[in-house]
Steps between C-alpha positions, in 0.01 A plus 500: 500500500775750593753582227729750675522809719376762255575808708526650845276800560644781711275778630665842470389856559666618177613292203724786386680505834514123545629427149815700571626227734434219253646688203780710648617266777417152369539575128156362408258671260130578520349364179165670517260692721129431474191620683238238588198719572282210620748438783583868571870432444793593281754225437859484381662170405872434544628176343734292716608177331194287429280704735416864569460752777175696479493841667148596604395861560144586597313745279236560767501558875239224540677250275621163633870593468445829686322311778782243511766771534297684764471182707840335439724752326680449171622150425412162354130497414461166323668210324358408160508144375451435130251229399405351163124515558382739769137386494607138556745606774226694683263204468762264646580733790133556578448122494775467761325750729738789432350843569523719191479877478411464130292199396499634143811638328528873436712721278855568618799697374647394169174337394536213746202326654546508878335381820606526863511228766416611853816542713350291783556194280864580425652584838419869472627539141270650239532272196404606151435245229563633151457366151681667213452439129 
Protein backbone atom coordinates (compact mmCIF):
# COMPACT_ATOMS: atom_id res chain seq x y z
CA UNK A 1 0.00 0.00 0.00
CA UNK A 2 2.75 2.50 0.93
CA UNK A 3 5.28 3.32 -1.80
CA UNK A 4 7.57 5.82 -0.05
CA UNK A 5 7.79 8.91 2.14
CA UNK A 6 6.55 11.53 -0.31
CA UNK A 7 7.30 14.61 1.77
CA UNK A 8 7.56 16.11 5.22
CA UNK A 9 5.32 19.11 5.82
CA UNK A 10 6.76 21.92 7.93
CA UNK A 11 4.51 24.70 9.23
CA UNK A 12 6.16 28.12 8.93
CA UNK A 13 5.05 31.68 9.52
CA UNK A 14 6.71 32.86 6.29
CA UNK A 15 7.84 30.78 3.32
CA UNK A 16 10.08 33.64 2.18
CA UNK A 17 11.88 33.69 5.52
CA UNK A 18 12.02 29.92 5.97
CA UNK A 19 13.31 29.19 2.46
CA UNK A 20 16.46 31.19 3.17
CA UNK A 21 17.72 28.46 5.51
CA UNK A 22 17.06 25.65 3.04
CA UNK A 23 18.52 27.53 0.07
CA UNK A 24 21.32 29.63 1.55
CA UNK A 25 22.49 27.29 4.32
CA UNK A 26 21.66 23.81 3.01
CA UNK A 27 22.05 24.56 -0.71
CA UNK A 28 18.61 23.18 -1.63
CA UNK A 29 16.19 24.89 -4.03
CA UNK A 30 12.49 25.67 -3.83
CA UNK A 31 10.98 24.31 -7.04
CA UNK A 32 7.63 26.01 -6.87
CA UNK A 33 5.23 27.93 -4.66
CA UNK A 34 1.52 27.24 -4.92
CA UNK A 35 -1.57 28.44 -3.09
CA UNK A 36 -4.19 25.82 -2.21
CA UNK A 37 -7.21 28.01 -1.49
CA UNK A 38 -9.39 25.11 -0.29
CA UNK A 39 -6.91 24.49 2.54
CA UNK A 40 -6.08 28.17 3.25
CA UNK A 41 -2.38 27.49 2.69
CA UNK A 42 0.55 28.42 0.50
CA UNK A 43 3.09 25.67 -0.13
CA UNK A 44 6.68 25.51 -1.32
CA UNK A 45 8.30 22.21 -2.27
CA UNK A 46 12.02 21.55 -1.83
CA UNK A 47 13.30 18.31 -3.40
CA UNK A 48 15.64 16.23 -1.24
CA UNK A 49 16.72 13.00 -2.93
CA UNK A 50 13.66 10.87 -3.64
CA UNK A 51 11.46 12.91 -1.29
CA UNK A 52 10.62 16.55 -0.60
CA UNK A 53 10.22 19.07 2.17
CA UNK A 54 6.97 21.03 1.96
CA UNK A 55 6.90 24.44 3.63
CA UNK A 56 3.38 25.40 4.67
CA UNK A 57 2.33 29.01 5.27
CA UNK A 58 -1.23 29.87 6.24
CA UNK A 59 -3.10 32.32 4.03
CA UNK A 60 -5.74 32.92 6.70
CA UNK A 61 -5.73 33.50 10.45
CA UNK A 62 -8.34 30.74 10.85
CA UNK A 63 -6.57 28.24 8.60
CA UNK A 64 -5.36 24.87 9.93
CA UNK A 65 -1.66 25.80 9.61
CA UNK A 66 -2.21 29.09 11.47
CA UNK A 67 -3.99 27.20 14.25
CA UNK A 68 -1.17 24.63 14.36
CA UNK A 69 1.49 27.34 14.70
CA UNK A 70 -0.54 29.18 17.34
CA UNK A 71 -0.83 26.00 19.41
CA UNK A 72 2.57 24.35 18.80
CA UNK A 73 4.81 26.87 17.06
CA UNK A 74 6.61 26.36 13.77
CA UNK A 75 7.83 22.86 13.02
CA UNK A 76 6.95 19.48 11.56
CA UNK A 77 3.25 19.45 10.70
CA UNK A 78 2.86 16.11 8.93
CA UNK A 79 4.54 13.21 7.17
CA UNK A 80 3.12 12.29 3.77
CA UNK A 81 3.20 8.73 2.52
CA UNK A 82 2.71 8.08 -1.18
CA UNK A 83 0.22 5.37 -2.19
CA UNK A 84 -0.73 3.88 -5.56
CA UNK A 85 -4.49 4.03 -4.98
CA UNK A 86 -5.67 6.42 -2.29
CA UNK A 87 -9.30 5.28 -2.35
CA UNK A 88 -8.23 1.66 -1.79
CA UNK A 89 -5.78 2.72 0.95
CA UNK A 90 -8.52 4.66 2.78
CA UNK A 91 -10.89 1.70 2.46
CA UNK A 92 -8.27 -0.66 3.92
CA UNK A 93 -7.47 1.67 6.82
CA UNK A 94 -11.14 2.23 7.60
CA UNK A 95 -11.66 -1.55 7.54
CA UNK A 96 -8.91 -1.88 10.15
CA UNK A 97 -10.66 0.62 12.44
CA UNK A 98 -8.28 3.51 11.76
CA UNK A 99 -9.78 6.94 12.45
CA UNK A 100 -9.55 9.13 9.36
CA UNK A 101 -9.76 12.90 9.14
CA UNK A 102 -10.65 12.54 5.44
CA UNK A 103 -12.73 9.53 4.40
CA UNK A 104 -12.74 10.87 0.83
CA UNK A 105 -9.63 12.25 -0.89
CA UNK A 106 -9.35 15.98 -1.53
CA UNK A 107 -7.23 18.19 -3.75
CA UNK A 108 -3.68 18.87 -2.57
CA UNK A 109 -0.69 20.84 -3.83
CA UNK A 110 0.78 19.78 -7.14
CA UNK A 111 -2.48 18.15 -8.20
CA UNK A 112 -2.12 15.28 -5.74
CA UNK A 113 -5.10 13.54 -4.20
CA UNK A 114 -4.64 13.62 -0.42
CA UNK A 115 -6.29 12.43 2.78
CA UNK A 116 -5.23 12.69 6.41
CA UNK A 117 -5.12 9.97 9.07
CA UNK A 118 -5.96 11.08 12.60
CA UNK A 119 -2.80 11.50 14.73
CA UNK A 120 -4.30 9.41 17.56
CA UNK A 121 -3.74 6.35 15.36
CA UNK A 122 -0.10 7.15 14.61
CA UNK A 123 1.42 7.99 17.99
CA UNK A 124 0.61 11.68 17.71
CA UNK A 125 1.88 12.07 14.12
CA UNK A 126 -0.42 13.57 11.51
CA UNK A 127 -0.10 11.29 8.47
CA UNK A 128 -1.06 12.35 4.98
CA UNK A 129 -1.71 9.80 2.27
CA UNK A 130 -1.08 11.13 -1.22
CA UNK A 131 -1.51 9.79 -4.71
CA UNK A 132 0.30 11.46 -7.58
CA UNK A 133 -0.18 10.85 -11.29
